[in-house]
Each structure stands twice: as structure tokens, then as C-alpha cells.
Short mmCIF file of C-alpha atoms in Angstrom, two decimals:
data_model
loop_
_atom_site.label_atom_id
_atom_site.label_comp_id
_atom_site.label_asym_id
_atom_site.label_seq_id
_atom_site.Cartn_x
_atom_site.Cartn_y
_atom_site.Cartn_z
CA GLN W 1 0.00 0.00 0.00
CA ASN W 2 1.40 3.39 -0.92
CA LEU W 3 1.41 6.52 1.23
CA GLU W 4 -1.47 8.13 -0.65
CA ALA W 5 -3.72 5.17 0.12
CA ILE W 6 -3.42 5.32 3.91
CA PRO W 7 -4.26 8.64 5.59
CA LEU W 8 -2.07 9.43 8.56
CA GLN W 9 -3.87 9.10 11.86
CA GLN W 10 -3.84 12.66 13.14
CA GLN W 11 -5.66 12.08 16.43
CA LEU W 12 -5.78 9.34 19.01
CA PRO W 13 -8.37 8.97 21.79
CA ALA W 14 -7.50 11.17 24.73
CA ALA W 15 -5.67 9.37 27.50
CA ALA W 16 -7.95 10.11 30.44
CA HIS W 17 -6.24 9.36 33.76
CA VAL W 18 -4.27 6.39 32.48
CA SER W 19 -2.04 4.86 35.12
CA SER W 20 1.66 4.69 34.42
CA PRO W 21 1.82 0.88 33.91
CA GLU W 22 -1.09 1.00 31.47
CA GLU W 23 0.46 3.91 29.61
CA GLU W 24 3.80 2.09 29.34
CA ALA W 25 2.03 -1.04 28.11
CA GLU W 26 0.26 0.97 25.41
CA LEU W 27 3.51 2.62 24.33
CA MET W 28 5.22 -0.78 24.27
CA THR W 29 2.50 -2.08 21.96
CA LEU W 30 2.94 0.89 19.65
CA ARG W 31 6.73 0.46 19.61
CA GLU W 32 6.33 -3.22 18.78
CA ALA W 33 4.04 -2.27 15.88
CA VAL W 34 6.73 0.05 14.53
CA THR W 35 9.41 -2.64 14.86
CA ALA W 36 7.23 -5.30 13.22
CA SER W 37 6.34 -3.01 10.34
CA ASP W 38 9.97 -2.01 9.83
CA LEU W 39 10.99 -5.67 9.66
CA GLN W 40 8.13 -6.68 7.36
CA TYR W 41 8.66 -3.94 4.81
CA SER W 42 12.40 -3.36 5.10
CA SER W 43 13.05 -4.98 1.71
CA GLU W 44 10.59 -2.78 -0.17
CA ASN W 45 11.81 0.15 -2.21
CA GLU W 46 8.83 2.32 -1.30
CA VAL W 47 8.10 3.33 2.27
CA ASN W 48 4.96 1.54 3.37
CA GLY W 49 1.94 3.35 4.74
CA HIS W 50 1.61 0.84 7.59
CA THR W 51 5.05 1.78 8.90
CA LEU W 52 4.25 5.45 8.57
CA ASN W 53 0.98 5.10 10.47
CA ALA W 54 2.70 3.08 13.21
CA LEU W 55 5.36 5.76 13.62
CA ASN W 56 2.77 8.51 13.61
CA ALA W 57 0.57 6.77 16.20
CA LEU W 58 3.55 6.25 18.53
CA ALA W 59 4.70 9.86 18.21
CA LEU W 60 1.19 11.20 18.81
CA ARG W 61 0.77 9.06 21.92
CA LEU W 62 4.13 10.16 23.29
CA GLY W 63 3.14 13.78 22.67
CA GLN W 64 -0.16 13.27 24.48
CA ALA W 65 1.80 11.87 27.41
CA GLY W 66 3.93 15.02 27.46
CA ARG W 67 7.02 13.10 26.33
CA HIS W 68 7.89 15.53 23.55
CA GLY W 69 11.60 14.74 23.60
CA GLU W 70 10.81 11.13 22.66
CA ALA W 71 8.12 12.10 20.15
CA LEU W 72 10.31 14.59 18.29
CA PRO W 73 12.77 12.22 16.54
CA ILE W 74 9.89 9.97 15.49
CA PHE W 75 7.95 12.88 13.98
CA GLN W 76 11.17 14.05 12.31
CA ARG W 77 11.62 10.59 10.77
CA VAL W 78 8.04 10.70 9.48
CA LEU W 79 8.61 14.19 8.07
CA THR W 80 11.73 13.07 6.19
CA ILE W 81 9.83 10.11 4.71
CA LEU W 82 6.95 12.32 3.61
CA GLU W 83 9.18 14.99 2.10
CA ASP W 84 11.15 12.37 0.14
CA ASN W 85 8.08 10.49 -1.08
CA LEU W 86 5.24 13.01 -1.33
CA GLY W 87 6.99 16.38 -1.48
CA GLU W 88 6.92 19.44 0.76
CA ASP W 89 3.55 20.71 -0.44
CA HIS W 90 1.54 17.54 0.28
CA ALA W 91 -1.12 17.80 2.98
CA TYR W 92 0.43 14.99 5.06
CA THR W 93 3.84 16.65 4.91
CA ILE W 94 2.44 19.99 6.02
CA ASP W 95 0.58 18.35 8.91
CA CYS W 96 3.80 16.67 9.99
CA MET W 97 5.71 19.96 9.81
CA ASP W 98 3.15 21.31 12.24
CA ALA W 99 3.59 18.29 14.54
CA VAL W 100 7.38 18.72 14.58
CA SER W 101 7.09 22.45 15.24
CA ARG W 102 4.69 21.82 18.14
CA CYS W 103 7.13 19.35 19.68
CA LEU W 104 9.91 21.91 19.38
CA LEU W 105 7.72 24.60 20.92
CA ASN W 106 6.89 22.33 23.86
CA LEU W 107 10.63 21.76 24.28
CA THR W 108 11.16 25.59 24.21
CA ARG W 109 13.32 25.22 21.10
CA TYR W 110 11.70 28.24 19.48
CA GLU W 111 14.51 29.11 17.06
CA GLU W 112 14.20 25.67 15.49
CA ALA W 113 10.41 25.74 15.49
CA LEU W 114 9.97 29.07 13.70
CA PRO W 115 11.35 28.04 10.27
CA LEU W 116 9.02 25.03 10.26
CA CYS W 117 6.06 27.23 11.22
CA VAL W 118 6.91 29.57 8.34
CA ARG W 119 7.32 26.68 5.88
CA ALA W 120 4.02 25.14 6.95
CA ALA W 121 2.16 28.43 6.56
CA GLU W 122 3.66 29.07 3.13
CA ALA W 123 2.98 25.51 1.97
CA GLN W 124 -0.62 25.67 3.17
CA ALA W 125 -1.17 28.91 1.27
CA ILE W 126 0.09 27.29 -1.92
CA ALA W 127 -1.85 24.06 -1.39
CA VAL W 128 -5.26 25.36 -0.32
CA GLY W 129 -5.15 29.15 -0.67
CA ALA W 130 -4.26 32.07 1.57
CA GLU W 131 -7.72 32.33 3.14
CA HIS W 132 -8.31 28.64 3.88
CA PRO W 133 -8.81 27.78 7.60
CA ASP W 134 -5.75 25.49 7.53
CA THR W 135 -3.60 28.35 6.25
CA ILE W 136 -4.98 30.68 8.92
CA ALA W 137 -4.22 28.06 11.60
CA ALA W 138 -0.66 27.61 10.33
CA ALA W 139 -0.09 31.36 10.33
CA ALA W 140 -1.49 31.55 13.87
CA SER W 141 1.09 28.95 14.97
CA GLN W 142 3.79 31.10 13.40
CA ALA W 143 2.54 34.16 15.28
CA ALA W 144 2.40 32.21 18.55
CA CYS W 145 6.01 31.15 18.03
CA LEU W 146 7.02 34.77 17.47
CA MET W 147 5.26 35.72 20.71
CA LEU W 148 7.20 33.07 22.62
CA MET W 149 10.41 34.49 21.15
CA ASP W 150 9.49 37.97 22.46
CA ARG W 151 8.97 39.22 18.92
CA SER W 152 5.53 40.60 19.70
CA GLU W 153 5.58 43.40 17.13
CA GLU W 154 6.03 40.87 14.31
CA ALA W 155 3.45 38.59 15.87
CA LEU W 156 0.92 41.44 16.06
CA VAL W 157 1.23 42.23 12.35
CA LEU W 158 0.58 38.58 11.51
CA TYR W 159 -2.29 38.20 14.00
CA GLN W 160 -4.00 41.34 12.69
CA ARG W 161 -3.72 40.14 9.10
CA ILE W 162 -5.20 36.70 9.68
CA LEU W 163 -7.82 38.02 12.11
CA LYS W 164 -9.10 40.35 9.40
CA VAL W 165 -9.55 37.39 7.03
CA SER W 166 -11.10 35.15 9.67
CA GLU W 167 -13.60 37.80 10.79
CA ARG W 168 -14.66 38.41 7.20
CA LEU W 169 -15.14 34.75 6.27
CA ARG W 170 -15.96 33.04 9.59
CA PRO W 171 -17.01 35.75 12.07
CA THR W 172 -18.57 33.42 14.65
CA ASP W 173 -16.19 30.43 14.48
CA ILE W 174 -14.29 29.44 17.60
CA GLU W 175 -11.04 29.94 15.66
CA THR W 176 -11.96 33.59 15.10
CA ILE W 177 -12.74 34.03 18.80
CA SER W 178 -9.35 32.55 19.62
CA LEU W 179 -7.65 34.92 17.17
CA LEU W 180 -9.44 37.88 18.78
CA ASN W 181 -8.03 36.80 22.13
CA MET W 182 -4.52 36.20 20.80
CA THR W 183 -4.39 39.53 18.98
CA ALA W 184 -5.61 41.32 22.08
CA ASN W 185 -3.10 39.46 24.26
CA CYS W 186 -0.37 40.57 21.89
CA LEU W 187 -1.46 44.18 22.25
CA SER W 188 -1.49 43.82 26.03
CA ASP W 189 2.02 42.37 25.98
CA LEU W 190 3.12 45.40 24.01
CA GLY W 191 1.71 47.69 26.72
CA ARG W 192 -1.38 48.67 24.73
CA PRO W 193 -4.25 47.37 26.90
CA GLY W 194 -6.55 50.18 25.78
CA GLU W 195 -6.44 48.79 22.24
CA ALA W 196 -6.84 45.25 23.54
CA VAL W 197 -10.08 45.91 25.46
CA PRO W 198 -12.38 46.27 22.39
CA LEU W 199 -11.05 43.01 20.95
CA PHE W 200 -11.53 41.13 24.22
CA ASP W 201 -15.00 42.66 24.55
CA HIS W 202 -15.91 41.53 21.03
CA ALA W 203 -14.55 38.05 21.75
CA VAL W 204 -16.76 37.81 24.85
CA ALA W 205 -19.85 38.95 22.95
CA VAL W 206 -19.34 36.54 20.04
CA SER W 207 -18.42 33.66 22.33
CA LYS W 208 -21.48 34.12 24.55
CA ARG W 209 -23.76 34.31 21.53
CA THR W 210 -22.37 31.29 19.70
CA LEU W 211 -20.89 29.05 22.40
CA GLY W 212 -22.74 30.03 25.57
CA ALA W 213 -21.73 31.78 28.78
CA ASP W 214 -20.28 28.61 30.35
CA HIS W 215 -18.05 27.59 27.46
CA PRO W 216 -14.30 27.57 28.28
CA GLU W 217 -13.59 29.98 25.43
CA THR W 218 -16.17 32.43 26.82
CA ILE W 219 -14.69 32.14 30.30
CA THR W 220 -11.18 32.73 28.95
CA SER W 221 -12.33 35.77 26.95
CA SER W 222 -14.13 37.22 30.00
CA SER W 223 -11.08 36.72 32.19
CA ASN W 224 -8.83 38.36 29.59
CA LEU W 225 -11.21 41.30 29.35
CA ALA W 226 -11.24 41.78 33.13
CA VAL W 227 -7.43 41.78 33.31
CA ALA W 228 -7.15 44.28 30.44
CA LEU W 229 -9.71 46.60 32.05
CA GLN W 230 -7.79 46.47 35.32
CA ARG W 231 -4.61 47.48 33.50
CA VAL W 232 -6.38 50.35 31.74
CA ASN W 233 -7.89 51.59 35.02
CA ARG W 234 -4.54 51.31 36.79
CA GLU W 235 -2.79 53.26 34.05
CA PHE W 236 -5.52 55.92 34.20
CA SER W 237 -5.18 56.18 37.98
CA ASP W 238 -1.40 56.35 37.76
CA GLY W 239 -1.71 59.08 35.17
CA GLN W 240 -4.02 61.10 37.42
CA VAL W 241 -1.62 60.75 40.34
CA GLN W 242 1.35 61.82 38.25
CA GLY W 243 -0.63 64.76 36.92
CA ALA W 244 -1.55 65.85 40.41
CA VAL W 245 2.07 65.59 41.56
CA ALA W 246 3.23 67.61 38.57
CA THR W 247 0.83 70.46 39.38
#
């Protein structure tokens, strides 16, 4: 079976409160599947989809367990296979770039993650168009990486660009609400809470209307709004005090 015939498994069931022995047993089973597949198809010229899926499943499970250092080399192996066999612009390859970059981000290896984030965003734009949700998501990952690298000015430009597209095409989607929050957070980090407040306020309004008052995204937006308002009020109070002292 070739790589095109077997979609990569991008999600595994969440591991809810799995005990350590059970988790290790599951990982052992996944490792054995990788070994068996490697042995079975080692003589073939083409990389087999079964091997690729086994590697991907193991890396995903390790990532879910927070073992990003172990997941990273496996995802990197998968990425090399995909690039060599399907090319850099294939959907599977782009997804794997994102997986590798997320591992690197979790390992605080931001300088290594950023080029992959950029490549993934550029490849998505070519593959599905600049305004496709997958392209917006890839660009958001790039902006988040820039934020973690304390390059908030660059992140803000990117967030504002993709937020404009997302609001125009999908104004009530949860992804747009998240982008409102991230853009506003970026403004707050840059010491511009007054500009952040309207975005947080809009995120709260949209989230309440579409998701409900008790949804985690609504709660997050409301909390962000409260913090931004406190900063604005504090700055206003400090300004009044300084003005009074000056006179």
C-alpha cells in the first residue's frame, strides 16, 4: 500500500487518567508495531503506509503523554519520509511539519520551530489558498512562536492580518474568537491594553452568543477582558496621580 492510500492518523483517543503501567504497556504495543512493520517492509523500495501510520501513532501518543523529547525524533523521521516520497507541499507533509514544530515549541526550542512554522504556513497557502482555515491556523502557529520568542511586534502584524480574514469569512467560528483573544493578548504584551479591550470585549460577545456563557472559550475571553480593564484603570489612575504631583 502506498502513502497516498493510507491517511495518517492525526488524532488518538484522549488518555484520560491512564495509570503509568497501562500507559507504558500501550507505548510498548505501539513500539512493537513500529518494529514489526519495519521488519516486514524493510526490503521494499517504497516506504509503506503501515510503517508510517505506526510511527505517527507512537509519536502522537508520546506527545499526548507530554514526552515531547521522545516524540520529536519519530515525527522528524516521518517528516523526512513524507518529504522524500510526497513532497513538501503535500497535505500529510504539512501536517507533519506542524507536529514537529509543536514538539519543538513544547521543548522551548523556538529558534528551530519558527522556520518550520513559516514553511508550513507558506505551503498551506500554496496548497489550499491564503484564506483557507488550515492556512490561517498555520499562520497563527507562526505568530504564537514569534510571541514566545518575544517578537511581539512581528506577531501582532501577523495576527492582525489573519484576524481580518477570519472575521470576514468566519465571524462566529471558535477559531476567530481565539484569534481575537490572541491579537488582544499581543497588544497587552506590548503595553497597549486600551487597544486590547475592544477586541476582548468583542470576543466575549461573540463567544457568549455562539458558544454560551459557560463555554471555556467564553470564560477565557471574559477573564482576559477583566485583566485588560484592570490594566487600563490602573494606568488611568497612575496618570491622574502623576498629573496631580506635577501640578
